Amino acid sequence: MMLLSCIRQCVLTSRGFRCQQQSPDSRTQTQCPQPLSSLGCNRNQYCTTSSTGNICTEKKPVDSTCADPVQCLSGTCRNKRCKQDECPAVDTSIDCMPTQYCSPGERGNMCVDKKAEGARCSSSQQCIWNVCERGYCVRDECPQPYMSTRCLPSQFCSPAPRGNMCMEKRSNSATCQRDIECMSNTCRNQRCVSDQCTTPFSTDGCSVMTQYCTSTISGNQCVTRRGAGEPCLVSIQCMSNSCVGGTCAAAAPIPKRNGAPCDSPSECASTFCVLGSCAATQNSLGGLCVAATDCQSATCTNMRCVGSSLLTTTTAATTAATTAATAAPAPPTACTDACTARVRTEAL
C-alpha cells in the first residue's frame, strides 16, 4: 500500500491566513483569495488569475491597458487605460486652485488654469469669470438680466454677447421691452414713457379746474381743457365741463363774490345785488335803496327801505291830497280885451 505524503502551506483566504494541504506534485498555488482585489498582495500589487492559481501581480503604470482601477498604480482606470488624476471630477474645482478647474487629459484628470474672456468653453467652470455663454467665456458685470443688482441707480443689467453688462436707462420715447430699461420706469407699447397723471380722461394728478389727463407718445400728460366751440369726446375735456354733440359748450358765468359790482341778483353767489354791488343780504328798514330789490321789505320809497305800515300811511296821505285837489272849484278865467269887446258888442 502506497502512502501519499502531504505538504501543508500557508495561504491567505477570505478569512485570513490558513494552512492548507497540497499534493507534492500539484501545480496549483494560491497567493491571494480574490481576483481583481488587493487582498493578500503587497501595496503595489493586485490579485490576478493564472494557470497555476491566483497570484499577486504588479500594478500597472499610467496609460497601460486596464479593466479595473485595482490594476492601476494610480487607482484610476478610465476608457480601459490607467490614468493619473490630479482631481476627481471634470469641470469642477475639487482638489484644484481657485483659479483652476479639473480637465481630462491623456494621462488623467489635470488641474488647469481657467480660461480668459473670449476663449471657447463648454462649461462655466472653465472660465475665469465663471460664465460660459454660447460656447465662449464671458464676463458678467451683473448677475441677472433686467435687474439692478450690482449696477448704479441710473443703470440696469442687460444681456450682451460678451456677458451681462450694466447699461444706462433710456429716456422717454426710446424703444424698450421692460419697465426697468426706462428712466421713468415705465415701458408702454415698447416705448419709454413718463406719466404726469395716472388715468387718461380724468383729473388725477392734474389741475382740476383747468386740465385733464390724456395719453401721448411720451406718456400720460396733463393738458389744458378746451374752450367753447372746440371739438371734444368727453365733457372733462371742456372748460365748461360740458361736451355736446362733439363740441365744448359755453361755460356758465362764475357767480360773483360779495362786494363785486353787479346789475342783477343772478350775477351774485349770494343772489343779492344791493345798490350795484353783491351783498350778503338786502338792506333793512331805513336803509338806502334805489330799487325794491335793495330792501328786505321789498319796498323802496324816497330812496329808503320802508315797511308796509309806513307805505299805507304815505299812500293814504297822497290819495287825500289828490282827492282834495280834484274837488276844489276851478278859478275864474281872466277877461281879455277881446272878451270885453265882445261883451260890449252884444250889449248894443
Coordinates of C-alpha atoms in Angstrom, one line a residue:
M1 CA 0.0 0.0 0.0
M2 CA 1.4 3.3 -1.1
L3 CA 1.3 6.2 1.3
L4 CA 0.7 9.6 -0.1
S5 CA 2.6 12.4 1.6
C6 CA 1.0 15.8 2.1
I7 CA 2.6 19.2 2.4
R8 CA 0.9 21.9 4.3
Q9 CA 1.3 25.5 3.1
C10 CA 0.2 28.9 4.4
V11 CA -2.5 30.5 2.2
L12 CA -4.3 33.8 2.5
T13 CA -8.0 33.3 2.3
S14 CA -11.1 35.5 2.7
R15 CA -11.0 34.5 6.4
G16 CA -7.3 35.3 6.8
F17 CA -4.2 33.1 6.5
R18 CA -4.9 29.4 6.7
C19 CA -2.7 26.2 6.5
Q20 CA -3.8 24.0 3.6
Q21 CA -2.6 20.6 2.5
Q22 CA -1.2 20.3 -1.0
S23 CA 0.0 17.3 -3.0
P24 CA 3.7 17.4 -3.8
D25 CA 3.0 17.0 -7.5
S26 CA 0.3 19.6 -7.6
R27 CA 1.0 22.6 -9.8
T28 CA -1.6 24.8 -8.2
Q29 CA -0.6 27.7 -5.9
T30 CA -2.8 30.3 -4.4
Q31 CA -1.2 33.6 -3.2
C32 CA -4.4 35.6 -2.9
P33 CA -8.0 34.7 -2.4
Q34 CA -9.9 37.0 -4.7
P35 CA -9.0 38.1 -8.3
L36 CA -9.1 41.9 -9.0
S37 CA -8.6 42.8 -5.4
S38 CA -5.6 43.7 -3.2
L39 CA -6.2 41.1 -0.5
G40 CA -3.2 39.0 0.2
C41 CA -0.9 41.2 -2.0
N42 CA 1.6 44.0 -1.5
R43 CA 0.6 47.6 -1.7
N44 CA 1.7 47.9 -5.4
Q45 CA 0.2 44.5 -6.4
Y46 CA -3.2 43.1 -7.2
C47 CA -4.7 39.6 -7.3
T48 CA -5.0 38.0 -10.7
T49 CA -5.8 34.5 -12.0
S50 CA -3.2 32.4 -13.7
S51 CA -2.9 28.8 -14.8
T52 CA -1.3 27.9 -11.5
G53 CA -3.9 29.7 -9.4
N54 CA -4.4 33.2 -8.0
I55 CA -1.1 35.2 -7.9
C56 CA -0.1 38.7 -6.9
T57 CA 0.9 40.8 -9.9
E58 CA 2.5 44.3 -10.1
K59 CA 0.0 47.1 -10.6
K60 CA 0.3 48.9 -14.0
P61 CA 1.7 52.4 -14.7
V62 CA -0.3 55.3 -16.2
D63 CA -1.6 54.8 -19.8
S64 CA -1.4 51.0 -19.5
T65 CA -4.5 48.9 -20.5
C66 CA -6.8 48.0 -17.7
A67 CA -10.2 46.6 -16.8
D68 CA -10.4 47.7 -13.2
P69 CA -9.0 50.5 -11.1
V70 CA -7.2 48.0 -8.8
Q71 CA -4.9 47.1 -11.7
C72 CA -3.5 50.7 -11.9
L73 CA -0.9 52.3 -9.6
S74 CA -2.9 55.5 -9.8
G75 CA -6.1 53.7 -8.8
T76 CA -7.9 55.1 -11.8
C77 CA -8.9 53.1 -14.9
R78 CA -10.9 55.2 -17.4
N79 CA -11.7 54.2 -21.0
K80 CA -9.6 51.0 -20.4
R81 CA -6.5 53.0 -19.6
C82 CA -4.7 53.6 -16.3
K83 CA -4.9 57.4 -15.6
Q84 CA -3.2 59.6 -13.1
D85 CA -5.9 62.0 -11.8
E86 CA -4.9 65.2 -10.0
C87 CA -8.6 65.9 -9.4
P88 CA -11.6 63.6 -9.1
A89 CA -14.3 65.3 -11.2
V90 CA -14.1 67.1 -14.5
D91 CA -15.3 70.7 -14.8
T92 CA -15.1 71.2 -11.0
S93 CA -12.6 72.9 -8.8
I94 CA -12.3 70.0 -6.3
D95 CA -8.6 69.5 -5.4
C96 CA -7.6 72.4 -7.7
M97 CA -6.6 76.0 -7.0
P98 CA -9.5 78.6 -7.1
T99 CA -8.2 79.8 -10.5
Q100 CA -8.1 76.3 -11.9
Y101 CA -10.6 73.6 -13.0
C102 CA -10.4 69.9 -13.5
S103 CA -9.8 68.9 -17.1
P104 CA -9.5 65.5 -18.7
G105 CA -6.1 64.6 -20.2
E106 CA -4.3 61.8 -21.9
R107 CA -2.7 60.6 -18.6
G108 CA -5.7 61.6 -16.4
N109 CA -7.6 64.5 -15.0
M110 CA -5.5 67.6 -14.5
C111 CA -5.9 70.9 -12.8
V112 CA -5.5 73.6 -15.5
D113 CA -5.9 77.4 -15.4
K114 CA -9.4 78.8 -16.1
K115 CA -9.9 80.4 -19.5
A116 CA -9.9 84.1 -20.1
E117 CA -12.8 86.2 -21.5
G118 CA -13.5 85.3 -25.2
A119 CA -12.0 81.7 -25.0
R120 CA -14.1 78.8 -26.2
C121 CA -15.7 76.7 -23.4
S122 CA -18.2 74.0 -22.7
S123 CA -18.8 74.7 -19.0
S124 CA -18.9 77.9 -16.9
Q125 CA -16.5 76.3 -14.5
Q126 CA -13.8 76.5 -17.2
C127 CA -14.0 80.3 -17.3
I128 CA -12.2 82.8 -15.1
W129 CA -15.5 84.8 -14.7
N130 CA -17.4 81.5 -14.2
V131 CA -19.7 82.3 -17.2
C132 CA -19.8 80.3 -20.4
E133 CA -22.4 81.6 -22.9
R134 CA -22.9 80.3 -26.5
G135 CA -19.6 78.4 -26.2
Y136 CA -17.5 81.4 -25.1
C137 CA -16.2 82.6 -21.8
V138 CA -17.8 86.0 -21.0
R139 CA -17.6 88.4 -18.1
D140 CA -20.8 89.4 -16.4
E141 CA -20.8 92.8 -14.7
C142 CA -24.2 91.9 -13.2
P143 CA -25.6 88.5 -12.3
Q144 CA -29.2 88.7 -13.6
P145 CA -30.5 90.4 -16.8
Y146 CA -33.2 93.0 -16.3
M147 CA -32.4 93.6 -12.7
S148 CA -30.4 96.4 -11.0
T149 CA -28.1 94.2 -8.8
R150 CA -24.5 95.5 -8.9
C151 CA -25.5 98.4 -11.2
L152 CA -25.8 102.1 -10.5
P153 CA -29.3 103.5 -9.7
S154 CA -29.3 105.0 -13.3
Q155 CA -28.5 101.6 -14.9
F156 CA -30.0 98.2 -15.5
C157 CA -28.5 94.8 -16.2
S158 CA -28.6 94.0 -19.9
P159 CA -27.7 90.7 -21.6
A160 CA -24.9 91.1 -24.2
P161 CA -22.8 88.8 -26.4
R162 CA -19.8 89.0 -24.1
G163 CA -21.8 88.9 -20.8
N164 CA -24.3 90.8 -18.8
M165 CA -23.5 94.5 -18.7
C166 CA -24.7 97.5 -16.7
M167 CA -26.3 99.9 -19.2
E168 CA -27.8 103.4 -18.8
K169 CA -31.5 103.5 -18.5
R170 CA -33.3 105.0 -21.5
S171 CA -35.1 108.4 -21.9
N172 CA -38.7 108.9 -23.0
S173 CA -39.7 107.7 -26.5
A174 CA -36.7 105.3 -26.6
T175 CA -37.6 101.6 -27.5
C176 CA -37.8 99.2 -24.6
Q177 CA -39.0 95.8 -23.6
R178 CA -39.4 96.1 -19.8
D179 CA -40.0 98.9 -17.3
I180 CA -36.6 98.7 -15.8
E181 CA -34.9 99.8 -19.0
C182 CA -36.5 103.2 -18.7
M183 CA -35.5 106.3 -16.7
S184 CA -39.2 106.8 -16.0
N185 CA -39.5 103.1 -15.0
T186 CA -42.5 102.8 -17.4
C187 CA -42.4 100.9 -20.8
R188 CA -45.6 101.1 -22.7
N189 CA -46.1 99.8 -26.2
Q190 CA -42.4 99.2 -26.4
R191 CA -41.6 102.9 -25.7
C192 CA -40.2 104.5 -22.6
V193 CA -42.8 107.0 -21.3
S194 CA -43.2 109.3 -18.3
D195 CA -46.6 109.7 -16.7
Q196 CA -47.6 113.0 -15.2
C197 CA -51.0 111.6 -14.3
T198 CA -52.4 108.2 -13.7
T199 CA -55.7 107.7 -15.7
P200 CA -56.5 109.3 -19.1
F201 CA -59.7 111.3 -19.3
S202 CA -59.6 112.1 -15.6
T203 CA -58.2 114.9 -13.4
D204 CA -56.0 112.7 -11.3
G205 CA -52.6 114.4 -10.8
C206 CA -53.7 117.5 -12.8
S207 CA -55.1 120.9 -12.0
V208 CA -58.8 120.1 -11.5
M209 CA -60.3 123.3 -12.9
T210 CA -58.2 123.8 -16.0
Q211 CA -56.6 120.5 -17.0
Y212 CA -57.3 116.8 -17.8
C213 CA -55.2 113.7 -18.3
T214 CA -54.5 112.4 -21.8
S215 CA -52.3 109.7 -23.3
T216 CA -49.4 110.8 -25.5
I217 CA -46.4 109.1 -27.1
S218 CA -44.3 110.3 -24.1
G219 CA -46.8 109.1 -21.5
N220 CA -49.9 110.3 -19.7
Q221 CA -49.8 114.1 -19.7
C222 CA -51.8 116.9 -18.1
V223 CA -53.2 119.3 -20.9
T224 CA -55.4 122.4 -20.8
R225 CA -59.1 121.9 -21.2
R226 CA -60.7 123.2 -24.4
G227 CA -62.8 126.3 -24.8
A228 CA -66.3 126.8 -26.2
G229 CA -66.7 125.6 -29.8
E230 CA -63.7 123.3 -29.8
P231 CA -64.1 119.6 -30.6
C232 CA -64.4 117.1 -27.8
L233 CA -65.1 113.5 -27.0
V234 CA -66.0 113.7 -23.3
S235 CA -67.1 116.6 -21.1
I236 CA -63.9 116.5 -19.0
Q237 CA -62.0 117.9 -22.0
C238 CA -64.0 121.2 -21.8
M239 CA -63.6 124.2 -19.6
S240 CA -67.4 124.2 -19.2
N241 CA -67.3 120.5 -18.3
S242 CA -69.9 120.1 -21.0
C243 CA -69.4 118.3 -24.3
V244 CA -72.5 118.5 -26.5
G245 CA -72.6 116.9 -30.0
G246 CA -68.8 116.7 -30.1
T247 CA -68.3 120.4 -29.3
C248 CA -67.5 122.1 -26.0
A249 CA -70.4 124.2 -24.8
A250 CA -70.0 127.7 -23.4
A251 CA -69.2 127.9 -19.7
A252 CA -71.8 129.2 -17.3
P253 CA -70.8 132.6 -15.7
I254 CA -69.0 132.3 -12.4
P255 CA -71.0 133.7 -9.5
K256 CA -69.6 136.9 -8.1
R257 CA -68.4 137.4 -4.6
N258 CA -69.7 139.9 -2.1
G259 CA -68.5 143.4 -2.9
A260 CA -68.2 142.8 -6.7
P261 CA -70.2 145.1 -9.0
C262 CA -73.5 143.8 -10.3
D263 CA -76.5 144.7 -12.3
S264 CA -78.7 141.7 -11.4
P265 CA -79.1 139.5 -8.3
S266 CA -78.5 136.4 -10.6
E267 CA -74.9 137.6 -11.0
C268 CA -74.1 137.2 -7.3
A269 CA -73.3 134.0 -5.4
S270 CA -75.5 135.4 -2.6
T271 CA -78.3 136.2 -5.1
F272 CA -78.4 139.7 -3.6
C273 CA -77.4 142.8 -5.7
V274 CA -77.8 145.9 -3.4
L275 CA -77.0 149.4 -4.7
G276 CA -75.0 147.9 -7.6
S277 CA -72.8 145.5 -5.5
C278 CA -73.1 141.9 -4.5
A279 CA -74.1 141.7 -0.8
A280 CA -74.6 139.1 1.9
T281 CA -78.2 140.3 2.4
Q282 CA -80.6 143.1 1.5
N283 CA -80.8 146.4 3.4
S284 CA -83.1 146.5 6.4
L285 CA -85.8 149.2 7.1
G286 CA -84.4 152.7 6.8
G287 CA -81.5 151.6 4.6
L288 CA -80.7 153.3 1.4
C289 CA -82.2 151.9 -1.8
V290 CA -82.8 152.7 -5.4
A291 CA -85.0 149.7 -6.1
A292 CA -87.2 147.3 -4.2
T293 CA -84.6 144.5 -4.7
D294 CA -82.3 146.5 -2.4
C295 CA -84.7 146.1 0.6
Q296 CA -85.6 143.1 2.8
S297 CA -89.1 144.6 2.8
A298 CA -89.1 144.7 -1.0
T299 CA -90.2 148.3 -0.7
C300 CA -88.2 151.4 -1.6
T301 CA -89.8 154.8 -1.0
N302 CA -87.9 158.1 -1.4
M303 CA -84.6 156.1 -1.5
R304 CA -85.3 154.4 1.8
C305 CA -86.4 150.9 2.6
V306 CA -89.8 151.1 4.3
G307 CA -92.2 148.7 5.8
S308 CA -95.9 148.1 4.8
S309 CA -97.4 150.4 7.6
L310 CA -95.4 153.4 6.5
L311 CA -96.3 152.6 3.0
T312 CA -100.0 152.6 3.8
T313 CA -99.8 156.0 5.7
T314 CA -97.9 157.6 2.9
T315 CA -100.2 156.2 0.3
A316 CA -103.3 157.5 2.2
A317 CA -101.9 161.0 2.5
T318 CA -101.1 161.1 -1.1
T319 CA -104.6 159.9 -2.0
A320 CA -106.3 162.5 0.2
A321 CA -104.2 165.3 -1.2
T322 CA -105.1 164.2 -4.7
T323 CA -108.9 164.0 -3.9
A324 CA -108.9 167.5 -2.3
A325 CA -107.2 169.0 -5.3
T326 CA -109.8 167.4 -7.6
A327 CA -112.9 168.6 -5.6
A328 CA -111.9 172.4 -5.4
P329 CA -113.6 174.8 -8.0
A330 CA -111.7 176.0 -10.8
P331 CA -110.6 179.7 -10.6
P332 CA -112.4 182.2 -12.9
T333 CA -111.0 182.8 -16.3
A334 CA -109.5 186.3 -16.6
C335 CA -111.2 188.6 -19.1
T336 CA -109.2 189.8 -22.0
D337 CA -109.6 192.8 -24.3
A338 CA -111.1 190.6 -26.9
C339 CA -113.6 189.3 -24.4
T340 CA -114.5 192.8 -23.3
A341 CA -115.0 194.0 -26.8
R342 CA -117.3 191.0 -27.5
V343 CA -119.4 191.9 -24.4
R344 CA -119.8 195.4 -25.4
T345 CA -120.9 194.5 -28.9
E346 CA -123.6 192.1 -27.6
A347 CA -124.9 194.9 -25.3
L348 CA -125.5 197.2 -28.2

